[in-house]
Coordinates of C-alpha atoms and ligand atoms in Angstrom, one line a residue:
X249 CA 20.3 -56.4 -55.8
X250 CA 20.2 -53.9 -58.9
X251 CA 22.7 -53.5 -61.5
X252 CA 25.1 -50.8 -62.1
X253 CA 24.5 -47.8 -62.8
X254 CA 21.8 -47.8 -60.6
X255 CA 23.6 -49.5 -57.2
X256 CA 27.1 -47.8 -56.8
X257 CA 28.8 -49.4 -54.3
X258 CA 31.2 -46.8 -54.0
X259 CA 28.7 -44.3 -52.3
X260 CA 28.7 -45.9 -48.9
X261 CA 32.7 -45.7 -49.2
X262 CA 32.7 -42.2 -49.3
X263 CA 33.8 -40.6 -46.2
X264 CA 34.6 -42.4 -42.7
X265 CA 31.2 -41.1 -41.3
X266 CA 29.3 -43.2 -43.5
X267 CA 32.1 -46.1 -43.7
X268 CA 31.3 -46.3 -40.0
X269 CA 27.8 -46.6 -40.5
X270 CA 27.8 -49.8 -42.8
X271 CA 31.1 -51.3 -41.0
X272 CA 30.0 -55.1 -40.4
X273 CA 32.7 -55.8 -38.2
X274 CA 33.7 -54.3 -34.8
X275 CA 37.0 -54.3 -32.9
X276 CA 36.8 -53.4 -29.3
X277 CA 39.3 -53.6 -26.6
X278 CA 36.7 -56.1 -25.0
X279 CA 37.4 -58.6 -28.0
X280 CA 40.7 -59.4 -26.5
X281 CA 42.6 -61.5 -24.0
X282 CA 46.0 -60.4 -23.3
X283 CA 48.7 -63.2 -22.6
X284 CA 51.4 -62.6 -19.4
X285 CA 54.4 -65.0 -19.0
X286 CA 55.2 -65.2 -15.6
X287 CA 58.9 -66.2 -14.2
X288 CA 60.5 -66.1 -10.8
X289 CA 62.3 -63.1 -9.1
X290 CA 61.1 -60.0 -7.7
X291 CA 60.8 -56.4 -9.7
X292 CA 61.8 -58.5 -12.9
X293 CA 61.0 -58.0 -16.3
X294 CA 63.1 -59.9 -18.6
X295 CA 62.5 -58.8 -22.3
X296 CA 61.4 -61.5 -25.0
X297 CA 63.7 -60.6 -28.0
X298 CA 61.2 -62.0 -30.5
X299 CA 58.5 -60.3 -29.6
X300 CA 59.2 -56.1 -29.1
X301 CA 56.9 -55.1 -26.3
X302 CA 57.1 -58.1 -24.4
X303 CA 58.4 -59.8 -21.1
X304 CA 58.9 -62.5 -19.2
X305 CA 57.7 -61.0 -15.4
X306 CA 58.1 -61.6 -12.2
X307 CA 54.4 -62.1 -10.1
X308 CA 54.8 -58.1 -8.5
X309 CA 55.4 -56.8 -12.5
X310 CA 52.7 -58.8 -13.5
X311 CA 50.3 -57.2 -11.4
X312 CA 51.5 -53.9 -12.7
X313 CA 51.1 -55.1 -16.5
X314 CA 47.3 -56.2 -14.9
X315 CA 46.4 -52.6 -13.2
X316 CA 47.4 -51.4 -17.1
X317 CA 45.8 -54.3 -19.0
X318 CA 42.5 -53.6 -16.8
X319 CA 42.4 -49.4 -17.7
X320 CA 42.9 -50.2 -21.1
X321 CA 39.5 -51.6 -21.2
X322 CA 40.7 -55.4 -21.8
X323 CA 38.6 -57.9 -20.1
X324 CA 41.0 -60.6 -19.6
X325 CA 44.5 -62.1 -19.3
X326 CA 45.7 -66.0 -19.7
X327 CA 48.6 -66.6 -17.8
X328 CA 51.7 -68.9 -18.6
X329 CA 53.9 -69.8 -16.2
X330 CA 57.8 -70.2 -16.7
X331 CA 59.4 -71.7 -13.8
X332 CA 62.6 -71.8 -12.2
X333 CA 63.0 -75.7 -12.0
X334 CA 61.8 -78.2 -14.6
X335 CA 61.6 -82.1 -14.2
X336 CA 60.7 -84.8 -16.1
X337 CA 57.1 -84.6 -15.0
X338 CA 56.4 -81.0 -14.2
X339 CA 56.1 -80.8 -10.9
X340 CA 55.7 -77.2 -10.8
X341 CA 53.0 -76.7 -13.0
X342 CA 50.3 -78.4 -10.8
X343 CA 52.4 -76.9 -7.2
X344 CA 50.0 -74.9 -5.4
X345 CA 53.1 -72.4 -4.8
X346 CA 53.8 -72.2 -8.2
X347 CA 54.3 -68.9 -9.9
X348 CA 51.2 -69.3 -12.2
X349 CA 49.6 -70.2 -8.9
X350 CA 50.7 -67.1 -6.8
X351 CA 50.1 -64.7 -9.8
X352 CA 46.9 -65.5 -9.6
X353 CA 46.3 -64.8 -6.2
X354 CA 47.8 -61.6 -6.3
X355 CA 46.2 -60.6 -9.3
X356 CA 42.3 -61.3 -7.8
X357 CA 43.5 -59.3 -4.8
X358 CA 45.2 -56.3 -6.4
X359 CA 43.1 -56.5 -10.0
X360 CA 40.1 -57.8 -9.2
X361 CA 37.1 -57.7 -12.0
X362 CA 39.9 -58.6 -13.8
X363 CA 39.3 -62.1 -15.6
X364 CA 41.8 -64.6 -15.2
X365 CA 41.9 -67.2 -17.6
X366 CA 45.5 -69.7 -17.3
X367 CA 47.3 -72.2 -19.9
X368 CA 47.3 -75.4 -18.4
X369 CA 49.8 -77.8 -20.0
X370 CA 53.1 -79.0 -18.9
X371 CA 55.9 -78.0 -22.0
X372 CA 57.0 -74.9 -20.2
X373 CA 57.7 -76.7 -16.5
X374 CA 59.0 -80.2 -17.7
X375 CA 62.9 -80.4 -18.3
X376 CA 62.2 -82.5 -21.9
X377 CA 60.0 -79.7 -22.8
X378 CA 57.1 -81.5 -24.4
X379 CA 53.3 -81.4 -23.1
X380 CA 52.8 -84.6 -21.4
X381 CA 54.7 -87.6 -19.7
X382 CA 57.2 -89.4 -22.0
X383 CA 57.0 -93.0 -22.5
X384 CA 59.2 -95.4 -24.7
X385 CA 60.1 -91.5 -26.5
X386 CA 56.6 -90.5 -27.1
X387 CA 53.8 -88.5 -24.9
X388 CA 51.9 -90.9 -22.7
X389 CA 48.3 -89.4 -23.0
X390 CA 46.7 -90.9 -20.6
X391 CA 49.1 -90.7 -17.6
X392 CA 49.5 -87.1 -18.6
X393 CA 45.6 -86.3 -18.3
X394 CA 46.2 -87.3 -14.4
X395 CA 49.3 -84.4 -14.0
X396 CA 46.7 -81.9 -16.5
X397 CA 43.7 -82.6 -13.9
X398 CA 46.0 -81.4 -10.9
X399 CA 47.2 -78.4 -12.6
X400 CA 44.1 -77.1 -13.7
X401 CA 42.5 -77.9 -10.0
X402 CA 45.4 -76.2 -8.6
X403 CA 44.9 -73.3 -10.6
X404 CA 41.0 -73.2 -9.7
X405 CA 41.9 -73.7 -6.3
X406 CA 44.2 -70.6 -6.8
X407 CA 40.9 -68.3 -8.0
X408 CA 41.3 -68.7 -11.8
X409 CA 38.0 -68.1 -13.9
X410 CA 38.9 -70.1 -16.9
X411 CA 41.4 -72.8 -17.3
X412 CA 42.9 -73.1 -21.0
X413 CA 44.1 -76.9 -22.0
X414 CA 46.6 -76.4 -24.4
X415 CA 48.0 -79.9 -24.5
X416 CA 45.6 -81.6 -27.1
X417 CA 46.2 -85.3 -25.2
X418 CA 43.0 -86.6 -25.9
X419 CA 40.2 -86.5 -23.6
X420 CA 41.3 -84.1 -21.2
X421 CA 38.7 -82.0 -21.4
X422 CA 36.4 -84.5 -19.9
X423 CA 38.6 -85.3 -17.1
X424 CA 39.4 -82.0 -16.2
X425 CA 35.2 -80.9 -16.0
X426 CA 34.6 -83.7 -14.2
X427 CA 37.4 -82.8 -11.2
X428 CA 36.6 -80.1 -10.9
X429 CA 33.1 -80.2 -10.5
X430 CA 33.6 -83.0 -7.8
X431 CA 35.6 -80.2 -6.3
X432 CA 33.2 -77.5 -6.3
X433 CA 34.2 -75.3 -9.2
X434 CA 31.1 -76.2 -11.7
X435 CA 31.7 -72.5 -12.5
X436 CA 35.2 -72.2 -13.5
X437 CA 34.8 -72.2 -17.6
X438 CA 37.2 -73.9 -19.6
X439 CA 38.3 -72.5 -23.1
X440 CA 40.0 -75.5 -24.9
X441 CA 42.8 -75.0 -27.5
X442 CA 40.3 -77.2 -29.5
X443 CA 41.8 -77.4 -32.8
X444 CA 45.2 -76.5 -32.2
X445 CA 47.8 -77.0 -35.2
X446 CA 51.7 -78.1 -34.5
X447 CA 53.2 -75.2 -36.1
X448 CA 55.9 -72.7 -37.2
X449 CA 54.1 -69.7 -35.8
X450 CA 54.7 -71.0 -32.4
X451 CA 58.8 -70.0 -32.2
X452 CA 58.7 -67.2 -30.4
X453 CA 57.1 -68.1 -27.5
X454 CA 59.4 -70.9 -26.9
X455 CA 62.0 -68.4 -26.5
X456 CA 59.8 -66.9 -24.2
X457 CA 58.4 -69.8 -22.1
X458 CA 61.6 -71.7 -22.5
X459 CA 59.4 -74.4 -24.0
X460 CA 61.4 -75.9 -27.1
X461 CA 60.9 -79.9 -26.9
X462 CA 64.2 -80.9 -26.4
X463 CA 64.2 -83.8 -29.1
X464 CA 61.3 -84.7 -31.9
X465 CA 58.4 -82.3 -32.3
X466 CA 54.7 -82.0 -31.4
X467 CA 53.2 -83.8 -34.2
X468 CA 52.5 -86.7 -32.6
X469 CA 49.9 -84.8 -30.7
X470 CA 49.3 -81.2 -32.1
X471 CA 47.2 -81.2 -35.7
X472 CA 48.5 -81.6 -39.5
X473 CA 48.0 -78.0 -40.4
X474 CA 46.7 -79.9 -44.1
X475 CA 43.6 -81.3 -42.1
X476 CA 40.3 -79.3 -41.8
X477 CA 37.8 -82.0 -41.4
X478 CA 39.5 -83.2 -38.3
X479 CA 39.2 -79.8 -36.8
X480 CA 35.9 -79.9 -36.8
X481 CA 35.8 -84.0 -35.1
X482 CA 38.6 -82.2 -32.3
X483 CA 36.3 -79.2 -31.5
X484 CA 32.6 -81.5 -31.6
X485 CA 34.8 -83.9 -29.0
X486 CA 35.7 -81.0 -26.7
X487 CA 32.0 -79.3 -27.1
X488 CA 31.0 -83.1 -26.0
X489 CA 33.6 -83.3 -23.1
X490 CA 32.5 -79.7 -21.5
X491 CA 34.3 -77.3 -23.4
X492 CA 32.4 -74.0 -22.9
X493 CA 34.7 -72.3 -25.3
X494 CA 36.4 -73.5 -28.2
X495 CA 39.6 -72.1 -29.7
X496 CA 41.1 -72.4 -33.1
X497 CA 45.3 -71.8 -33.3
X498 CA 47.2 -70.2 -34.8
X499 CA 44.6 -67.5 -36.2
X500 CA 46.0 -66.0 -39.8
X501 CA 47.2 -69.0 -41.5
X502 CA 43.9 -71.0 -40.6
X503 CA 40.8 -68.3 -40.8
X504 CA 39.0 -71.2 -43.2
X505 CA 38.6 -73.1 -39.6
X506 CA 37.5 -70.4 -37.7
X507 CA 35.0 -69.5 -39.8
X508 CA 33.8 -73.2 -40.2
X509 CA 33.7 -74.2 -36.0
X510 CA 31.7 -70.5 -36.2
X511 CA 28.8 -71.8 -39.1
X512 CA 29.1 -75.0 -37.6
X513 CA 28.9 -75.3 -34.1
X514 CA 27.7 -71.6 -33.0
X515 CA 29.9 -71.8 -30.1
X516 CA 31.9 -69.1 -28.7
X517 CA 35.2 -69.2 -30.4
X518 CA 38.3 -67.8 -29.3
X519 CA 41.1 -67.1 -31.7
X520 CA 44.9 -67.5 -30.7
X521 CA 46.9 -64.7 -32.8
X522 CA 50.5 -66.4 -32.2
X523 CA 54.0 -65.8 -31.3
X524 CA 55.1 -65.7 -34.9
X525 CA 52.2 -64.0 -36.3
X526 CA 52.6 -60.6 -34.0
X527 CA 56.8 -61.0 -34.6
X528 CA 56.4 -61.1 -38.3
X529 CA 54.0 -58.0 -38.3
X530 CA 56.7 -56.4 -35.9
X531 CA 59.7 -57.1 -37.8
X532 CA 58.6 -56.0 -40.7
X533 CA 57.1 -53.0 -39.2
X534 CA 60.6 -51.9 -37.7
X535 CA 62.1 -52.3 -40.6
X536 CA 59.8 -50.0 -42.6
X537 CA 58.6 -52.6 -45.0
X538 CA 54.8 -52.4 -44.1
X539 CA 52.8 -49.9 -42.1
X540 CA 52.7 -52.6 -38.4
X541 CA 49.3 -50.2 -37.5
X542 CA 47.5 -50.9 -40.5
X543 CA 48.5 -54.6 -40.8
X544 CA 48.0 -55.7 -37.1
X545 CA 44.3 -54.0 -37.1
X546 CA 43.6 -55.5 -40.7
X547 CA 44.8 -58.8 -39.3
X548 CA 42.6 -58.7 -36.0
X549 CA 39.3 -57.3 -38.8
X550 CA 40.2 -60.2 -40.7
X551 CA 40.1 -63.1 -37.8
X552 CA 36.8 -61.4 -36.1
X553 CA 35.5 -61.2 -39.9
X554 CA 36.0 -64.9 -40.0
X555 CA 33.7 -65.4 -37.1
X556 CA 36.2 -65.2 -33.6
X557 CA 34.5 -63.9 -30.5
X558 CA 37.4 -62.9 -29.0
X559 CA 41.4 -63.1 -29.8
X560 CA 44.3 -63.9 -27.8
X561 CA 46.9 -61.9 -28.7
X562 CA 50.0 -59.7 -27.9
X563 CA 48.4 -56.6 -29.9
X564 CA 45.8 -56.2 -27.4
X565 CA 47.4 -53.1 -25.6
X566 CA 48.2 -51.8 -28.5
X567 CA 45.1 -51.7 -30.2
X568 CA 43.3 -50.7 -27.5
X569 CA 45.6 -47.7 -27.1
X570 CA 44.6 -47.2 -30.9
X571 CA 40.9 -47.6 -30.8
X572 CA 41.5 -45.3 -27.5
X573 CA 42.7 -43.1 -29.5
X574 CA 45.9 -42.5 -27.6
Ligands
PBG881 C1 51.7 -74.5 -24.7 C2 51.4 -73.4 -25.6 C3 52.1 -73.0 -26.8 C4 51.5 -71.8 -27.2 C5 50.4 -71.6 -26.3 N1 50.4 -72.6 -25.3 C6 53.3 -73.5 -27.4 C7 53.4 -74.8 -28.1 O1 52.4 -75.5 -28.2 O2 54.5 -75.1 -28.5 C8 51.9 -70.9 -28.3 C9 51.4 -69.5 -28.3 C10 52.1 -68.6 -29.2 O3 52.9 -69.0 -30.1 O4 51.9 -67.4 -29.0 N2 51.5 -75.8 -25.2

């Protein structure tokens, strides 16, 4: 590289024309998969008062929010299912007539080419709200790998294209590749929530999957947010299990792992842009203390930048209207 005065960095910066030329990093709509929380009813859309801009829907709105996901150029949706009864063990969650289940029969009929990706874990159907089976006050993991094998056959079975573990008992992602291979779906992918953090960030979906843990926390099975090294063990074990992509979560607070399962493992990695992190930008933006465009797209630069493939995240719409120019 030469020295000032002879490189001037500050003539590529010049005007948007050439800004575009040397950009390193794209943002497309295709980049993104949009999350849907689906609840009972009919015609029913029941607004998420932490996050502006989104609902809890019944299975005929989320079909609408599909048709408009799909024009807007977005690839994919992950569905999370919030059902009307909860038990200890989640009964609904792995129910082939549950609402996860019948929104994604309706969505391959009405949307299809649409990619249908689903969260399979059990905090938002059992009654105690946490991710597994309790035992002696704790999460069994191994009992709850059995109930997180059904669900995600169920939700094969149903015509999902990816099934998303969000638990983080271990081992599940073995078990779940090898049932469903025996069951004749060696082609539905599964995206693990690899290295996925017990964290603050995750508030506001609670509120709208009616998924608080009714006592304790997740830390006895989601990760220390002080621990990177481990990250890296959690994603090499789902790689090694079957994973065939690997997410890191939340995104903005923990852009050091992305980058490093990126450089590391060369993997596709998906990014999961949380609850917290698109009400914070929101908040803020409505109450005129930052510019919510020009942070959320600086955000989303900044977690491709660091080396996602794709991001989950509530913004999609909006940014693709942006980048539509609409
Ligand atoms: C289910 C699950 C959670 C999120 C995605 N899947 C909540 C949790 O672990 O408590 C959080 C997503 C978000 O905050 O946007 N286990």
């Amino acid at each position: 590289m030469m020295d000032f005065p002879a490189y001037r960095p500050r003539r590529l910066r010049r005007n948007e024309k050439i800004r575009e030329l040397v950009r390193e990093t794209t943002l497309s709509p295709k980049n993104f998969i949009y999350p849907i929380f689906v609840g009972p009813g009919k015609n029913r859309a029941q607004p998420v008062s932490s996050m502006p801009g989104v609902s809890q829907l019944s299975v005929d709105r989320a079909v609408i929010e599909c048709e408009e996901v799909q024009a807007l150029g977005i690839p994919a949706i992950i569905l999370f299912g919030v059902p009307e009864h909860k038990d200890s063990v989640g009964t609904e969650a792995y129910a082939d007539t549950g609402v996860v289940q019948q929104a994604i029969r309706a969505v391959k009929e009405k949307v299809p080419g649409l990619l249908i990706m689903t969260d399979v874990c059990l905090c938002e159907y059992t009654d105690h709200g946490h991710c597994g089976v309790i035992k002696s006050g704790d999460v069994d993991n191994d009992s709850t790998l059995e109930l997180l094998v059904k669900e995600a056959l169920s939700h094969a079975r149903a015509g999902a294209d990816v099934v998303a573990p969000s638990d983080m008992m271990d081992g599940r992602v073995g078990a779940i590749r090898k049932s469903l291979d025996q069951n004749g779906f060696e082609y539905v992918a599964i995206m693990a929530y690899a290295a996925k953090y017990a964290s603050g960030f995750y508030g506001p979906f609670r509120e709208a999957a009616e998924s608080t843990p009714q006592f304790g926390d997740r830390r006895s099975y989601q990760m220390d947010p002080a621990n990177a090294d481990e990250a890296l063990r959690e994603v090499e074990l789902d790689i090694r299990e079957g994973a065939d992509i690997v997410m890191v979560k939340p995104a903005m607070a923990y852009l050091d792992i992305v980058y490093r399962v990126k450089q590391k493992f060369g993997y596709p990695v998906a990014a999961y842009n949380v609850s917290g992190e698109y009400s914070m930008i929101k908040a803020a933006g409505r109450n005129g203390w930052i510019d919510e465009e020009r942070i959320m797209m600086e955000v989303l630069f900044a977690i491709r930048r660091a080396g996602a493939d794709m991001i989950l995240s509530y913004f999609a719409k909006d940014v693709a209207r942006l980048l539509h120019g609409q």
